[in-house]
mmCIF file of N, CA and C in Angstrom:
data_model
loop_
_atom_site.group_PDB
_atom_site.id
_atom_site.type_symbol
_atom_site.label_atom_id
_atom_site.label_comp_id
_atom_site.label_asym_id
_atom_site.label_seq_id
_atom_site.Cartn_x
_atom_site.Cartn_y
_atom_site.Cartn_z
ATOM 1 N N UNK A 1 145.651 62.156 160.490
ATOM 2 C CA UNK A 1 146.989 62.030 161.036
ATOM 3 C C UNK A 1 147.018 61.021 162.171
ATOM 4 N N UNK A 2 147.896 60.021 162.394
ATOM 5 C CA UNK A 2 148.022 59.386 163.386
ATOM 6 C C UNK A 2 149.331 60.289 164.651
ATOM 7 N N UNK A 3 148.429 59.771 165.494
ATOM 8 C CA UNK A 3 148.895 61.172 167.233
ATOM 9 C C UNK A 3 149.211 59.292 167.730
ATOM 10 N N UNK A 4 150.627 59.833 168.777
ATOM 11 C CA UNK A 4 151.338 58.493 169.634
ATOM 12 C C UNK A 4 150.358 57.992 170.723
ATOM 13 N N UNK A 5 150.680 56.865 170.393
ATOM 14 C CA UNK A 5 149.008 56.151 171.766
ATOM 15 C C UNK A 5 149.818 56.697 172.988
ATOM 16 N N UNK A 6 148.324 57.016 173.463
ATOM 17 C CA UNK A 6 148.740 57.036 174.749
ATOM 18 C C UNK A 6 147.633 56.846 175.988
ATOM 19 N N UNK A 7 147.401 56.349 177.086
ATOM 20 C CA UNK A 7 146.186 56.273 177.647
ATOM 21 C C UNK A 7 145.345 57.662 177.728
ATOM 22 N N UNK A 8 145.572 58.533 177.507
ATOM 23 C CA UNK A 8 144.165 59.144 177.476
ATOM 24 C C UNK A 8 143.594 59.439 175.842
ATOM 25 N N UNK A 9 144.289 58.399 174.974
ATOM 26 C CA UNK A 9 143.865 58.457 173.448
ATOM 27 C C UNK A 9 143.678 57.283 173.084
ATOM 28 N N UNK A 10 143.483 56.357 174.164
ATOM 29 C CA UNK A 10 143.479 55.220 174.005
ATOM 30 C C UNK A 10 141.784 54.679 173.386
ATOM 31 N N UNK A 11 140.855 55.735 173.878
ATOM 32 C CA UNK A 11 140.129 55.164 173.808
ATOM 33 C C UNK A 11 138.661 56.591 173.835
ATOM 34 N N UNK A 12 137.856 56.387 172.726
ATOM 35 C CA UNK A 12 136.848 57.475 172.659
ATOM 36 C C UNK A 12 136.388 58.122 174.489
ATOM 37 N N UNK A 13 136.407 59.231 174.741
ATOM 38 C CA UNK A 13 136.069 59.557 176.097
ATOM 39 C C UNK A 13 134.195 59.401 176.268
ATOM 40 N N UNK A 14 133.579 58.401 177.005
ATOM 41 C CA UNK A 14 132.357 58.205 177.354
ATOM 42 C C UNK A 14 130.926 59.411 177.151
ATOM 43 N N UNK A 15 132.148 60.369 177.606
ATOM 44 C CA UNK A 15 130.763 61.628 177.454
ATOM 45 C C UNK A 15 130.778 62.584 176.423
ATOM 46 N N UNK A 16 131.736 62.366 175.623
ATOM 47 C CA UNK A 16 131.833 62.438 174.529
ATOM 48 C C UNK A 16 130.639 61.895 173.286
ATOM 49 N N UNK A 17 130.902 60.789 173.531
ATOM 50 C CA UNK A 17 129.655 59.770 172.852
ATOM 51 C C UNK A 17 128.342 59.955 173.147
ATOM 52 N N UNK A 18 127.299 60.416 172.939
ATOM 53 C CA UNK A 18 125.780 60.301 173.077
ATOM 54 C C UNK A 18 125.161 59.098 172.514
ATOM 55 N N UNK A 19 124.081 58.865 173.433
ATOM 56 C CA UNK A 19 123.309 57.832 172.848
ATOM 57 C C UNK A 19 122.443 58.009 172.448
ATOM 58 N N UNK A 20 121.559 57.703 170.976
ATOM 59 C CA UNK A 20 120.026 58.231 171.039
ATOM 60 C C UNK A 20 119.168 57.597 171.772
ATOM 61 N N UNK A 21 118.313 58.293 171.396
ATOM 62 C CA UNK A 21 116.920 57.904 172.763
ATOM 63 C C UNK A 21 116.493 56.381 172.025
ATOM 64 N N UNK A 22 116.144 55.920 170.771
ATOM 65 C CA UNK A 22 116.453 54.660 170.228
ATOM 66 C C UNK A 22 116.675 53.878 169.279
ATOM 67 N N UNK A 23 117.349 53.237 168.779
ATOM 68 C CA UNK A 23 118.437 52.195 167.773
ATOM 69 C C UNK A 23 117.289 51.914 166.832
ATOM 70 N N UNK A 24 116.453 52.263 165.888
ATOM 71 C CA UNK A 24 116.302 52.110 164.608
ATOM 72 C C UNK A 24 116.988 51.662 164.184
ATOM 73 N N UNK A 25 117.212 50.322 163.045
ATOM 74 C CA UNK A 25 118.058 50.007 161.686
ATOM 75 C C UNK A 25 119.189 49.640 162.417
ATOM 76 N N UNK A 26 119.071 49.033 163.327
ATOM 77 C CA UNK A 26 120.188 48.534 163.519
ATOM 78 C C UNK A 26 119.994 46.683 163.673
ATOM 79 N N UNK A 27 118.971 46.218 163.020
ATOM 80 C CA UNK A 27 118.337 45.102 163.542
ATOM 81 C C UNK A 27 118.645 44.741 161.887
ATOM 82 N N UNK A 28 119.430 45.566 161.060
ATOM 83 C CA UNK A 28 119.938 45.175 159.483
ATOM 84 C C UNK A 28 120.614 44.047 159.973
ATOM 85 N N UNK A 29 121.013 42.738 159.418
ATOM 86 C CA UNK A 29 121.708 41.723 159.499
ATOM 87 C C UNK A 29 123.407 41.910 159.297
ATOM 88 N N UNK A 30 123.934 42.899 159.031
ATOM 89 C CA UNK A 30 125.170 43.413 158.868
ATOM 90 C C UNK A 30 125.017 44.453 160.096
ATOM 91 N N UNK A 31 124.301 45.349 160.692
ATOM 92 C CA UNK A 31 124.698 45.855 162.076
ATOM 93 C C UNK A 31 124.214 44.568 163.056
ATOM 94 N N UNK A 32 123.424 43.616 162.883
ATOM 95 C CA UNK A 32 123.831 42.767 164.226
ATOM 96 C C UNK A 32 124.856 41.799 163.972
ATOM 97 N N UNK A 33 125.357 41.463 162.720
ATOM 98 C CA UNK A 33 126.782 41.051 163.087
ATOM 99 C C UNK A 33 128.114 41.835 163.635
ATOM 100 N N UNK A 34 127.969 42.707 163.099
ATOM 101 C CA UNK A 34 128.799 43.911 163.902
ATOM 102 C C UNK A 34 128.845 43.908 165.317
ATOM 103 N N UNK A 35 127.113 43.882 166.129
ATOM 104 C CA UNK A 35 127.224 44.047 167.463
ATOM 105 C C UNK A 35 127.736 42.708 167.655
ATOM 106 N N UNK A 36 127.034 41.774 167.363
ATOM 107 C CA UNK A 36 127.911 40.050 167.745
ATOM 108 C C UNK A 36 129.601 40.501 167.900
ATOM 109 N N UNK A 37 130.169 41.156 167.043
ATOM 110 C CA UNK A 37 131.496 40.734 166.716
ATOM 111 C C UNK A 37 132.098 41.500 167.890
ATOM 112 N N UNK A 38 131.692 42.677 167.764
ATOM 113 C CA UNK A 38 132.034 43.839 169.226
ATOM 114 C C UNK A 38 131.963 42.971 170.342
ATOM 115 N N UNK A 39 130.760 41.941 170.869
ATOM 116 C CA UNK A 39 130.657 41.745 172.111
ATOM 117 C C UNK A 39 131.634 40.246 172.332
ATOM 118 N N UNK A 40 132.315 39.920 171.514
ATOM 119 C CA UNK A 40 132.683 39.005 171.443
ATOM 120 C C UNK A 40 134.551 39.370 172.049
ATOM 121 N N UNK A 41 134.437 40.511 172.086
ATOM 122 C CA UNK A 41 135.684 41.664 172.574
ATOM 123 C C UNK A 41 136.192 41.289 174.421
ATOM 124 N N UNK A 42 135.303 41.692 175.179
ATOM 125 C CA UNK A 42 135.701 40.860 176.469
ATOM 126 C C UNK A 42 136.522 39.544 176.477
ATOM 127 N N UNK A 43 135.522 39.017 175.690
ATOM 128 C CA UNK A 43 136.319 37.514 175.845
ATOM 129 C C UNK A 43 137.499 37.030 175.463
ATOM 130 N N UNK A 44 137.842 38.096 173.993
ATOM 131 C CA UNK A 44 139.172 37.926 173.511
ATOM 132 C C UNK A 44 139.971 38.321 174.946
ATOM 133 N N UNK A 45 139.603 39.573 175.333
ATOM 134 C CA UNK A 45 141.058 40.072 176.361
ATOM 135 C C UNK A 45 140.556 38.755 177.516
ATOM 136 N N UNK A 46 139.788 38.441 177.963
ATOM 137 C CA UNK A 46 140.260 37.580 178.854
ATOM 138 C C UNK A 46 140.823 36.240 178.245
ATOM 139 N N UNK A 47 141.170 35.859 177.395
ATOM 140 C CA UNK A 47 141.412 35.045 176.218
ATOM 141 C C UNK A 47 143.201 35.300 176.261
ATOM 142 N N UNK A 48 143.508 36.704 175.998
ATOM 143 C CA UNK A 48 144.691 37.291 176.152
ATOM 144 C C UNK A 48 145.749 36.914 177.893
ATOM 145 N N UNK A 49 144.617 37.029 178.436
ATOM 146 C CA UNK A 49 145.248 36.974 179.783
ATOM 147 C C UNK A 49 145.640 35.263 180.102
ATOM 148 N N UNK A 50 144.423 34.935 179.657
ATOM 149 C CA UNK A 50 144.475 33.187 180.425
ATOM 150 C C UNK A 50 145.793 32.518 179.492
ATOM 151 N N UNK A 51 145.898 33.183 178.055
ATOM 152 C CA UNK A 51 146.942 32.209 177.335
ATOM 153 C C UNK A 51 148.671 33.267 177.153
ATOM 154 N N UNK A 52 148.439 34.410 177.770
ATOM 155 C CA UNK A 52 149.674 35.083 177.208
ATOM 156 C C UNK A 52 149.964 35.244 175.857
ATOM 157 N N UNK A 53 149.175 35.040 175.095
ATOM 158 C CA UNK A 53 149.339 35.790 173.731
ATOM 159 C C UNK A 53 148.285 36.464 173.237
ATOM 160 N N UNK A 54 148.814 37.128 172.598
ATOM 161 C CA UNK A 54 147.916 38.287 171.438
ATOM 162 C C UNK A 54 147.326 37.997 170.610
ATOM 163 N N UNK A 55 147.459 36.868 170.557
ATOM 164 C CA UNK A 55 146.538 36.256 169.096
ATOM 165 C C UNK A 55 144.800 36.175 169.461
ATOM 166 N N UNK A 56 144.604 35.852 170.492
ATOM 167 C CA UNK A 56 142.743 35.855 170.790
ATOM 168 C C UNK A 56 142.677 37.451 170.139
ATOM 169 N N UNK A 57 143.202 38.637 170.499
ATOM 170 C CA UNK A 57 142.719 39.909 170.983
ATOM 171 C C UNK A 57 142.861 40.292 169.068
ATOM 172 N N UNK A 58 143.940 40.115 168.741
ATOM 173 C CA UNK A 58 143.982 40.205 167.001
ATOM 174 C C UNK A 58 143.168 39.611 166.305
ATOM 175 N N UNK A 59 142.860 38.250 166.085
ATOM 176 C CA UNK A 59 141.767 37.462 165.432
ATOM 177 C C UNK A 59 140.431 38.451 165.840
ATOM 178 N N UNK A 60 139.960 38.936 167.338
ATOM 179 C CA UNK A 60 138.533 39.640 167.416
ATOM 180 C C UNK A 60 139.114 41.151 166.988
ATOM 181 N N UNK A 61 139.893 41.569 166.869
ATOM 182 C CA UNK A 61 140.044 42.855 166.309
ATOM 183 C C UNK A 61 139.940 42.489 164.515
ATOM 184 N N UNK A 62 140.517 41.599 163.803
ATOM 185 C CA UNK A 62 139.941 41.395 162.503
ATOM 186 C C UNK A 62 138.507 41.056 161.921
ATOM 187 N N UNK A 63 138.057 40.614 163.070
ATOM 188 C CA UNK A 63 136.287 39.906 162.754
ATOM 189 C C UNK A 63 135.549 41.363 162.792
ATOM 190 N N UNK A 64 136.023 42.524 164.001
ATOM 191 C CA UNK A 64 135.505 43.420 164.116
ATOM 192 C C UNK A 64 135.215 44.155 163.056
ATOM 193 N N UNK A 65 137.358 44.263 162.429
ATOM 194 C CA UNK A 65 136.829 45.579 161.079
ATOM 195 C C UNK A 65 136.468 44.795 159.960
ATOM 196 N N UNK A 66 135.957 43.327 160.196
ATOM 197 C CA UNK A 66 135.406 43.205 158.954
ATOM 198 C C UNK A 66 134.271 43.151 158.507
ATOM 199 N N UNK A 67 133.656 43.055 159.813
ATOM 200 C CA UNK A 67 132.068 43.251 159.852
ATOM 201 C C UNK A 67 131.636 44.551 159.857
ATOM 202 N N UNK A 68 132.661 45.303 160.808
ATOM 203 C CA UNK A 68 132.484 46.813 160.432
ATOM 204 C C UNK A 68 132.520 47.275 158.550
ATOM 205 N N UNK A 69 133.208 46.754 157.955
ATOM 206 C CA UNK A 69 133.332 47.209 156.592
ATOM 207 C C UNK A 69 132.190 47.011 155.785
ATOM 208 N N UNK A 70 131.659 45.529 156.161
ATOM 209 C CA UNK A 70 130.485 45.252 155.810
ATOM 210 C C UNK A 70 129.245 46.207 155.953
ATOM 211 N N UNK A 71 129.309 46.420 157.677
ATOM 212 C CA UNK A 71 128.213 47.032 157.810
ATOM 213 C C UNK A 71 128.363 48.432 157.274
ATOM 214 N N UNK A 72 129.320 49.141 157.336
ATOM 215 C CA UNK A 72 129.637 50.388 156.229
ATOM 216 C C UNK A 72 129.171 50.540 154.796
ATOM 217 N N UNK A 73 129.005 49.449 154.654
ATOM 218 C CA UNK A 73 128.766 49.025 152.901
ATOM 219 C C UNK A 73 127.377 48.777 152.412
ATOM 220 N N UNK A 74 126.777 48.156 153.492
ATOM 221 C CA UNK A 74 125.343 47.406 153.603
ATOM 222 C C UNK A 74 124.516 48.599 154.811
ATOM 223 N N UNK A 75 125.207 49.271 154.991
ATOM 224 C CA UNK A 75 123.803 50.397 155.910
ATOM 225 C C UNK A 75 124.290 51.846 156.037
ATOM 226 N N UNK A 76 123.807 52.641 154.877
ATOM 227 C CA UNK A 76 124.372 53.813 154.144
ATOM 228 C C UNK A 76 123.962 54.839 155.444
ATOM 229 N N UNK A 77 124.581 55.772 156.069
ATOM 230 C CA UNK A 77 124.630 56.283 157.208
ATOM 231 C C UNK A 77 124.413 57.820 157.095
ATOM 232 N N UNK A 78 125.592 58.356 155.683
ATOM 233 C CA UNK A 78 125.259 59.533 155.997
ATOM 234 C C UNK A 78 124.783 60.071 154.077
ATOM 235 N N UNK A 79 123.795 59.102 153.512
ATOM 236 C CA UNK A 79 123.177 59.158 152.889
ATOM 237 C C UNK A 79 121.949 60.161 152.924
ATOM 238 N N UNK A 80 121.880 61.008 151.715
ATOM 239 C CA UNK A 80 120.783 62.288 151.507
ATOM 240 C C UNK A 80 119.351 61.121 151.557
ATOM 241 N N UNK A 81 118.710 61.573 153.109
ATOM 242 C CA UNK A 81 117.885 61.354 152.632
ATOM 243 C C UNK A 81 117.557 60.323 153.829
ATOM 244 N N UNK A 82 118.327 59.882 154.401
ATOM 245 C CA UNK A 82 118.442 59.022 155.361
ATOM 246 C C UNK A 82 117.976 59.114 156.802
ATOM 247 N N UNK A 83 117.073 59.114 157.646
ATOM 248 C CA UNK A 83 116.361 59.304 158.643
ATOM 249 C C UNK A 83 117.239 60.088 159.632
ATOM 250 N N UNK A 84 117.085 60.867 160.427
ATOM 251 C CA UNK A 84 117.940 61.502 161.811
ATOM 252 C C UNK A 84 118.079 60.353 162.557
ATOM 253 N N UNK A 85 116.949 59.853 162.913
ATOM 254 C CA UNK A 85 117.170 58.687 164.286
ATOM 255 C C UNK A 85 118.221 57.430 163.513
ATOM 256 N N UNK A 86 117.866 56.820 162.095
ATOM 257 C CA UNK A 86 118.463 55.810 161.618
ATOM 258 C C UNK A 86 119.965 56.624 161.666
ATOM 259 N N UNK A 87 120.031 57.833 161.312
ATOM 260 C CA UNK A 87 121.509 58.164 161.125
ATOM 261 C C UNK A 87 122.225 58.114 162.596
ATOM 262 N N UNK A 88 121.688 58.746 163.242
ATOM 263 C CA UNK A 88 122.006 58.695 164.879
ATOM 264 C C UNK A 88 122.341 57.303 164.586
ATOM 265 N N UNK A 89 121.411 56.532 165.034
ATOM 266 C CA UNK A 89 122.098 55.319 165.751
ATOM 267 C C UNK A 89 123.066 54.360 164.937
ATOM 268 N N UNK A 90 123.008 54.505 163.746
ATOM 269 C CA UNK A 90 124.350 54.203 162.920
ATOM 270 C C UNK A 90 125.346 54.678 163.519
ATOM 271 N N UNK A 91 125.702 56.259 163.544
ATOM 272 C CA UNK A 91 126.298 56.863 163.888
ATOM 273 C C UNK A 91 127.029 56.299 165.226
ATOM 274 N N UNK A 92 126.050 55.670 166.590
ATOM 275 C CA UNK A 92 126.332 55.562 167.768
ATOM 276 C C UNK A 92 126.871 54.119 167.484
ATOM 277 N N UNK A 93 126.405 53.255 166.815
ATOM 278 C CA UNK A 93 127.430 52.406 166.208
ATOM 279 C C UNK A 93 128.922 51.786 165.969
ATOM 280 N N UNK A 94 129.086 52.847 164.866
ATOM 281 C CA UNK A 94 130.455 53.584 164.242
ATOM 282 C C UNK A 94 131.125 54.063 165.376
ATOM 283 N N UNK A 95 130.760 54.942 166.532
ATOM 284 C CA UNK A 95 131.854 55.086 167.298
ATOM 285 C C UNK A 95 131.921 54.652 168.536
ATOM 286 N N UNK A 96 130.646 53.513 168.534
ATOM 287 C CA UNK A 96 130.685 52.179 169.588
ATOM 288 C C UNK A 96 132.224 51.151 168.817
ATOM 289 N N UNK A 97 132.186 51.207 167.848
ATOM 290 C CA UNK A 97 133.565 50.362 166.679
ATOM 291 C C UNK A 97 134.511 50.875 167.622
ATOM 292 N N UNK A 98 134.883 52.442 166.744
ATOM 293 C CA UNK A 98 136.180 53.064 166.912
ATOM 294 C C UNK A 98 136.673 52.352 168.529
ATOM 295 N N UNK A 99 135.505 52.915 169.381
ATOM 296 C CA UNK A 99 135.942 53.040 170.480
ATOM 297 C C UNK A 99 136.871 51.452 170.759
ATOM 298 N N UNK A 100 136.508 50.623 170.638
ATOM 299 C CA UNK A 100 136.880 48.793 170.862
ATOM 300 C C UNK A 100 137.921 49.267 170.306
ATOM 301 N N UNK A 101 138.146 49.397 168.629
ATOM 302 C CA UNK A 101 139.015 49.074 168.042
ATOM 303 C C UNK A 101 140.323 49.804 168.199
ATOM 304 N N UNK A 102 140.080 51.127 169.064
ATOM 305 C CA UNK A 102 141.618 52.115 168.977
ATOM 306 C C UNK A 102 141.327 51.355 170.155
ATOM 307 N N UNK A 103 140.970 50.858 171.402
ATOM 308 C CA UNK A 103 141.205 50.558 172.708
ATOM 309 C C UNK A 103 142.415 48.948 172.205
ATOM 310 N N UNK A 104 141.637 48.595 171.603
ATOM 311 C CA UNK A 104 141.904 46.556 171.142
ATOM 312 C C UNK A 104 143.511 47.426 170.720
ATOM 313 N N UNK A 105 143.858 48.179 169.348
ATOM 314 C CA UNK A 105 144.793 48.465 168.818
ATOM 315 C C UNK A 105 145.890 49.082 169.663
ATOM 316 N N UNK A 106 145.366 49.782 170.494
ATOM 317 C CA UNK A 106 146.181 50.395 171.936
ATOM 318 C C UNK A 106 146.947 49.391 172.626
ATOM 319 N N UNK A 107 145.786 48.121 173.464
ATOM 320 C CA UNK A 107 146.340 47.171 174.054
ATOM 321 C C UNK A 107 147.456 46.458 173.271
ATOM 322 N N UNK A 108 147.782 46.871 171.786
ATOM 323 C CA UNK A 108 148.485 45.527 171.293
ATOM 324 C C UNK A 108 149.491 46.500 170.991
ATOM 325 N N UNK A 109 150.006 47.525 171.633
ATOM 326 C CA UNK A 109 150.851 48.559 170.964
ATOM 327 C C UNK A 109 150.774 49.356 169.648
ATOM 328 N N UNK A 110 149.727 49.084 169.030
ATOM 329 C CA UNK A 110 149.506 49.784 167.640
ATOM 330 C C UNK A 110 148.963 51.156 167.549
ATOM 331 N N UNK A 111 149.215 52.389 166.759
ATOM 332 C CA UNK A 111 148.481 53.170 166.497
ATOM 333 C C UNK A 111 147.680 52.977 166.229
ATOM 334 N N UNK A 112 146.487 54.087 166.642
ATOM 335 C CA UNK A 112 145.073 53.596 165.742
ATOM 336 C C UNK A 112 145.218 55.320 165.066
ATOM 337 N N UNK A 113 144.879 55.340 163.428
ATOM 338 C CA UNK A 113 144.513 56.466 162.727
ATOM 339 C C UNK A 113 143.521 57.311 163.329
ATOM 340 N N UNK A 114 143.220 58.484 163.499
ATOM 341 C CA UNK A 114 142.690 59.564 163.882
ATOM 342 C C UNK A 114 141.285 59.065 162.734
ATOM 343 N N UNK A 115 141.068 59.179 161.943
ATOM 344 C CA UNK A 115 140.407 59.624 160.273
ATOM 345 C C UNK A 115 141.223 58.537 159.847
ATOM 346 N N UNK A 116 139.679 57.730 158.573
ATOM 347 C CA UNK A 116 140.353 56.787 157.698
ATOM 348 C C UNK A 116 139.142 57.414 156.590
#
């Protein structure tokens, strides 16, 4: 179900999120484009600020879910069979994403879906 943005849904709560102790499988070439694409997120919003439009912050919110889709596709997470630590840090991943992407989708007035 999508719930009305609002700043305290704006964005995954910090302690909420755990980190594992360490990132296995994430050195797949589809999770480090993912992290590339995430860190590339600052720069859009200051990108946003220096030009007054939304377009920097949209273009890195599309690179995001598309590398995210990728890496969804190319690094099976909650596969039988699949390591605890590799799943963890997939896992810490995935809601390293969410978190950018309902924050990015927030800043631009958009709902972000609860569950997709």
């Amino acid at each position: 179900p999508i719930h009305p943005a609002s700043p305290d849904r704006a964005a995954l709560s910090f302690p909420l999120a755990t980190l594992p102790e360490a990132l296995p499988g994430l050195d797949e070439p589809a999770a480090q484009a993912l992290i590339f694409e995430l860190t590339g997120f600052p720069e859009a919003l200051a990108a946003v600020q220096r030009e007054h439009m939304a377009t920097p912050l949209a273009r890195q919110l599309l690179a995001i879910a598309k590398a995210f889709s990728a890496f969804y596709t190319q690094c099976p997470i909650l596969k039988p069979g699949t390591e605890p630590a590799l799943r963890d840090a997939r896992l810490a991943l995935c809601a390293g994403t969410a978190r950018v992407l309902r924050q990015g989708l927030h800043l631009m007035g958009i709902q972000a879906p609860e569950a997709m």
